[in-house]
Structure formats: structure tokens, C-alpha cells
Amino acid sequence: QVQLVESGGGLVQTGGSLRLSCTASGSSVIAAMGWYRQAPGKQRELVATILMRAGGTTNVASSVKGRFTISSDTVNDTVYLQMNSLKPEDTAVYYCHADDYRVPWGQGTQVTVSS
């Protein structure tokens, strides 16, 4: 079974940067991967998605556009989320997601931005 393994969360001050990584372990051909986040008391929301092949087209939420960049390493089935100019409202658990119903969500990684 394919599993998503995330890393890279942590505590950072406002204006700082973090880079999240997510690797799909096991044999897989995943068309698209992405990142979602869920803040306390709020619904999970899309942050960014990327096509793993077909030119790597990305979709980035307006709330993070210009600050966050999603990229991929298709050889290693890994997706990255580079987060710059972080704000306290970016504080959330960030989840990796694969566009394949057979692949469960990642376990989540906490990102905390202090003011």
C-alpha cells in the first residue's frame, strides 16, 4: 500500500520560512499531489496542488499565492511546499494528499507561526 510520509513542519516567527516534504512510499503512479491545511476549529482547506507529470501544472490558493510554492520530484514521488513570508494565520496542521482514492492522507505536520 502506498503511504504518504511528511516532514518539515515546526515553529517559526512571522516572516520566516519553512519547507515541507511529502514522499509517496511504495510503488505508485500518482497523477497529482498536494497540500491541505487545517487550523483549530476550521475546516480543512486546499493550499496547493501539482500534477506529477504533464508539465507540472500547479494550483495555489489565493491566500498563499506569492508566498508559497509547490514543486515536485517525479523520480522520487516527492512533493515540496516552500513557505515564505509566513503569517500567524498560516498556523495549522498541514496534510499531504494524493489524487488516488487508494492512498490515505498523510499523518499531518504542525506548522506554527508566532507573532
PDB file of C-alpha atoms in Angstrom:
ATOM      1  CA  GLN A   1       0.000   0.000   0.000  1.00  0.00           C
ATOM      2  CA  VAL A   2       1.255   3.458  -0.837  1.00  0.00           C
ATOM      3  CA  GLN A   3       1.754   5.754   2.131  1.00  0.00           C
ATOM      4  CA  LEU A   4       2.478   9.450   2.306  1.00  0.00           C
ATOM      5  CA  VAL A   5       5.301  10.431   4.633  1.00  0.00           C
ATOM      6  CA  GLU A   6       5.545  14.112   5.552  1.00  0.00           C
ATOM      7  CA  SER A   7       8.293  16.131   7.164  1.00  0.00           C
ATOM      8  CA  GLY A   8       9.414  19.688   7.672  1.00  0.00           C
ATOM      9  CA  GLY A   9       6.936  21.343   9.991  1.00  0.00           C
ATOM     10  CA  GLY A  10       7.909  23.366  13.016  1.00  0.00           C
ATOM     11  CA  LEU A  11       7.791  26.662  14.835  1.00  0.00           C
ATOM     12  CA  VAL A  12       8.827  29.843  13.066  1.00  0.00           C
ATOM     13  CA  GLN A  13       8.441  33.561  13.616  1.00  0.00           C
ATOM     14  CA  THR A  14       6.328  35.796  11.437  1.00  0.00           C
ATOM     15  CA  GLY A  15       8.107  36.409   8.168  1.00  0.00           C
ATOM     16  CA  GLY A  16      10.076  33.209   8.384  1.00  0.00           C
ATOM     17  CA  SER A  17      10.216  30.237   6.040  1.00  0.00           C
ATOM     18  CA  LEU A  18       9.666  26.512   6.183  1.00  0.00           C
ATOM     19  CA  ARG A  19       9.822  23.744   3.630  1.00  0.00           C
ATOM     20  CA  LEU A  20       7.537  20.741   3.815  1.00  0.00           C
ATOM     21  CA  SER A  21       8.233  17.462   2.055  1.00  0.00           C
ATOM     22  CA  CYS A  22       5.973  14.547   1.275  1.00  0.00           C
ATOM     23  CA  THR A  23       7.087  11.274  -0.267  1.00  0.00           C
ATOM     24  CA  ALA A  24       4.793   8.577  -1.582  1.00  0.00           C
ATOM     25  CA  SER A  25       6.409   5.354  -0.431  1.00  0.00           C
ATOM     26  CA  GLY A  26       5.733   2.161  -2.307  1.00  0.00           C
ATOM     27  CA  SER A  27       5.001   1.566  -5.952  1.00  0.00           C
ATOM     28  CA  SER A  28       2.646   4.151  -7.324  1.00  0.00           C
ATOM     29  CA  VAL A  29       1.704   6.194 -10.318  1.00  0.00           C
ATOM     30  CA  ILE A  30       0.069   9.228  -8.829  1.00  0.00           C
ATOM     31  CA  ALA A  31      -1.265  11.840 -11.202  1.00  0.00           C
ATOM     32  CA  ALA A  32      -1.412  14.710  -8.753  1.00  0.00           C
ATOM     33  CA  MET A  33      -0.399  15.518  -5.191  1.00  0.00           C
ATOM     34  CA  GLY A  34      -0.996  18.436  -2.966  1.00  0.00           C
ATOM     35  CA  TRP A  35      -1.096  20.064   0.414  1.00  0.00           C
ATOM     36  CA  TYR A  36      -4.066  20.924   2.562  1.00  0.00           C
ATOM     37  CA  ARG A  37      -4.175  22.522   5.986  1.00  0.00           C
ATOM     38  CA  GLN A  38      -6.499  22.588   8.940  1.00  0.00           C
ATOM     39  CA  ALA A  39      -6.393  25.203  11.644  1.00  0.00           C
ATOM     40  CA  PRO A  40      -8.078  24.636  15.022  1.00  0.00           C
ATOM     41  CA  GLY A  41     -11.844  24.977  14.729  1.00  0.00           C
ATOM     42  CA  LYS A  42     -11.735  25.328  10.966  1.00  0.00           C
ATOM     43  CA  GLN A  43     -12.332  23.062   8.019  1.00  0.00           C
ATOM     44  CA  ARG A  44      -9.501  21.532   6.062  1.00  0.00           C
ATOM     45  CA  GLU A  45      -8.655  23.729   3.106  1.00  0.00           C
ATOM     46  CA  LEU A  46      -6.621  23.392  -0.041  1.00  0.00           C
ATOM     47  CA  VAL A  47      -3.224  25.051  -0.084  1.00  0.00           C
ATOM     48  CA  ALA A  48      -1.701  23.896  -3.347  1.00  0.00           C
ATOM     49  CA  THR A  49      -1.719  21.007  -5.803  1.00  0.00           C
ATOM     50  CA  ILE A  50       0.583  19.912  -8.585  1.00  0.00           C
ATOM     51  CA  LEU A  51       0.383  17.492 -11.486  1.00  0.00           C
ATOM     52  CA  MET A  52       3.188  14.999 -11.031  1.00  0.00           C
ATOM     53  CA  ARG A  53       3.629  14.719 -14.754  1.00  0.00           C
ATOM     54  CA  ALA A  54       2.047  16.502 -17.708  1.00  0.00           C
ATOM     55  CA  GLY A  55       4.093  19.659 -17.246  1.00  0.00           C
ATOM     56  CA  GLY A  56       3.724  20.031 -13.503  1.00  0.00           C
ATOM     57  CA  THR A  57       0.753  22.376 -13.591  1.00  0.00           C
ATOM     58  CA  THR A  58       0.083  23.888 -10.194  1.00  0.00           C
ATOM     59  CA  ASN A  59      -2.929  25.291  -8.404  1.00  0.00           C
ATOM     60  CA  VAL A  60      -2.267  27.578  -5.435  1.00  0.00           C
ATOM     61  CA  ALA A  61      -4.825  29.046  -3.048  1.00  0.00           C
ATOM     62  CA  SER A  62      -5.194  32.792  -3.279  1.00  0.00           C
ATOM     63  CA  SER A  63      -4.439  33.161   0.438  1.00  0.00           C
ATOM     64  CA  VAL A  64      -0.896  31.887  -0.058  1.00  0.00           C
ATOM     65  CA  LYS A  65      -0.194  32.811  -3.660  1.00  0.00           C
ATOM     66  CA  GLY A  66       3.081  34.657  -3.989  1.00  0.00           C
ATOM     67  CA  ARG A  67       4.326  33.287  -0.666  1.00  0.00           C
ATOM     68  CA  PHE A  68       4.051  29.512  -1.057  1.00  0.00           C
ATOM     69  CA  THR A  69       5.467  27.434  -3.904  1.00  0.00           C
ATOM     70  CA  ILE A  70       4.674  23.808  -4.628  1.00  0.00           C
ATOM     71  CA  SER A  71       7.113  21.678  -6.576  1.00  0.00           C
ATOM     72  CA  SER A  72       7.760  18.027  -7.227  1.00  0.00           C
ATOM     73  CA  ASP A  73      10.427  15.415  -7.774  1.00  0.00           C
ATOM     74  CA  THR A  74       8.689  12.929 -10.027  1.00  0.00           C
ATOM     75  CA  VAL A  75      11.556  10.433  -9.900  1.00  0.00           C
ATOM     76  CA  ASN A  76      11.117  10.038  -6.146  1.00  0.00           C
ATOM     77  CA  ASP A  77       7.363  10.743  -5.998  1.00  0.00           C
ATOM     78  CA  THR A  78       8.012  13.641  -3.651  1.00  0.00           C
ATOM     79  CA  VAL A  79       6.206  16.934  -3.419  1.00  0.00           C
ATOM     80  CA  TYR A  80       7.504  20.021  -1.639  1.00  0.00           C
ATOM     81  CA  LEU A  81       5.852  23.100  -0.230  1.00  0.00           C
ATOM     82  CA  GLN A  82       8.163  26.071   0.178  1.00  0.00           C
ATOM     83  CA  MET A  83       6.519  28.536   2.531  1.00  0.00           C
ATOM     84  CA  ASN A  84       7.932  32.042   2.737  1.00  0.00           C
ATOM     85  CA  SER A  85       6.761  35.202   4.498  1.00  0.00           C
ATOM     86  CA  LEU A  86       4.793  33.117   6.944  1.00  0.00           C
ATOM     87  CA  LYS A  87       1.999  34.725   8.913  1.00  0.00           C
ATOM     88  CA  PRO A  88       0.303  33.677  12.160  1.00  0.00           C
ATOM     89  CA  GLU A  89      -2.808  32.787  10.149  1.00  0.00           C
ATOM     90  CA  ASP A  90      -0.764  30.114   8.369  1.00  0.00           C
ATOM     91  CA  THR A  91      -0.631  28.182  11.643  1.00  0.00           C
ATOM     92  CA  ALA A  92      -2.245  24.799  11.035  1.00  0.00           C
ATOM     93  CA  VAL A  93      -1.647  21.112  10.591  1.00  0.00           C
ATOM     94  CA  TYR A  94      -0.548  20.591   7.007  1.00  0.00           C
ATOM     95  CA  TYR A  95      -1.578  17.378   5.292  1.00  0.00           C
ATOM     96  CA  CYS A  96      -0.230  15.783   2.169  1.00  0.00           C
ATOM     97  CA  HIS A  97      -2.760  14.355  -0.246  1.00  0.00           C
ATOM     98  CA  ALA A  98      -2.524  12.167  -3.332  1.00  0.00           C
ATOM     99  CA  ASP A  99      -5.122  12.207  -6.071  1.00  0.00           C
ATOM    100  CA  ASP A 100      -5.721   8.486  -5.733  1.00  0.00           C
ATOM    101  CA  TYR A 101      -8.543   7.061  -3.604  1.00  0.00           C
ATOM    102  CA  ARG A 102      -6.337   4.133  -2.594  1.00  0.00           C
ATOM    103  CA  VAL A 103      -3.736   6.379  -0.941  1.00  0.00           C
ATOM    104  CA  PRO A 104      -4.574   7.583   2.575  1.00  0.00           C
ATOM    105  CA  TRP A 105      -3.849  11.106   3.715  1.00  0.00           C
ATOM    106  CA  GLY A 106      -0.503  11.801   5.322  1.00  0.00           C
ATOM    107  CA  GLN A 107      -0.334  11.971   9.104  1.00  0.00           C
ATOM    108  CA  GLY A 108      -0.016  15.741   9.092  1.00  0.00           C
ATOM    109  CA  THR A 109       2.753  18.046  10.201  1.00  0.00           C
ATOM    110  CA  GLN A 110       2.278  21.005  12.518  1.00  0.00           C
ATOM    111  CA  VAL A 111       3.265  24.464  11.339  1.00  0.00           C
ATOM    112  CA  THR A 112       3.170  27.184  13.974  1.00  0.00           C
ATOM    113  CA  VAL A 113       3.903  30.812  13.165  1.00  0.00           C
ATOM    114  CA  SER A 114       4.453  33.040  16.178  1.00  0.00           C
ATOM    115  CA  SER A 115       3.672  36.740  16.090  1.00  0.00           C
TER     116      SER A 115
END
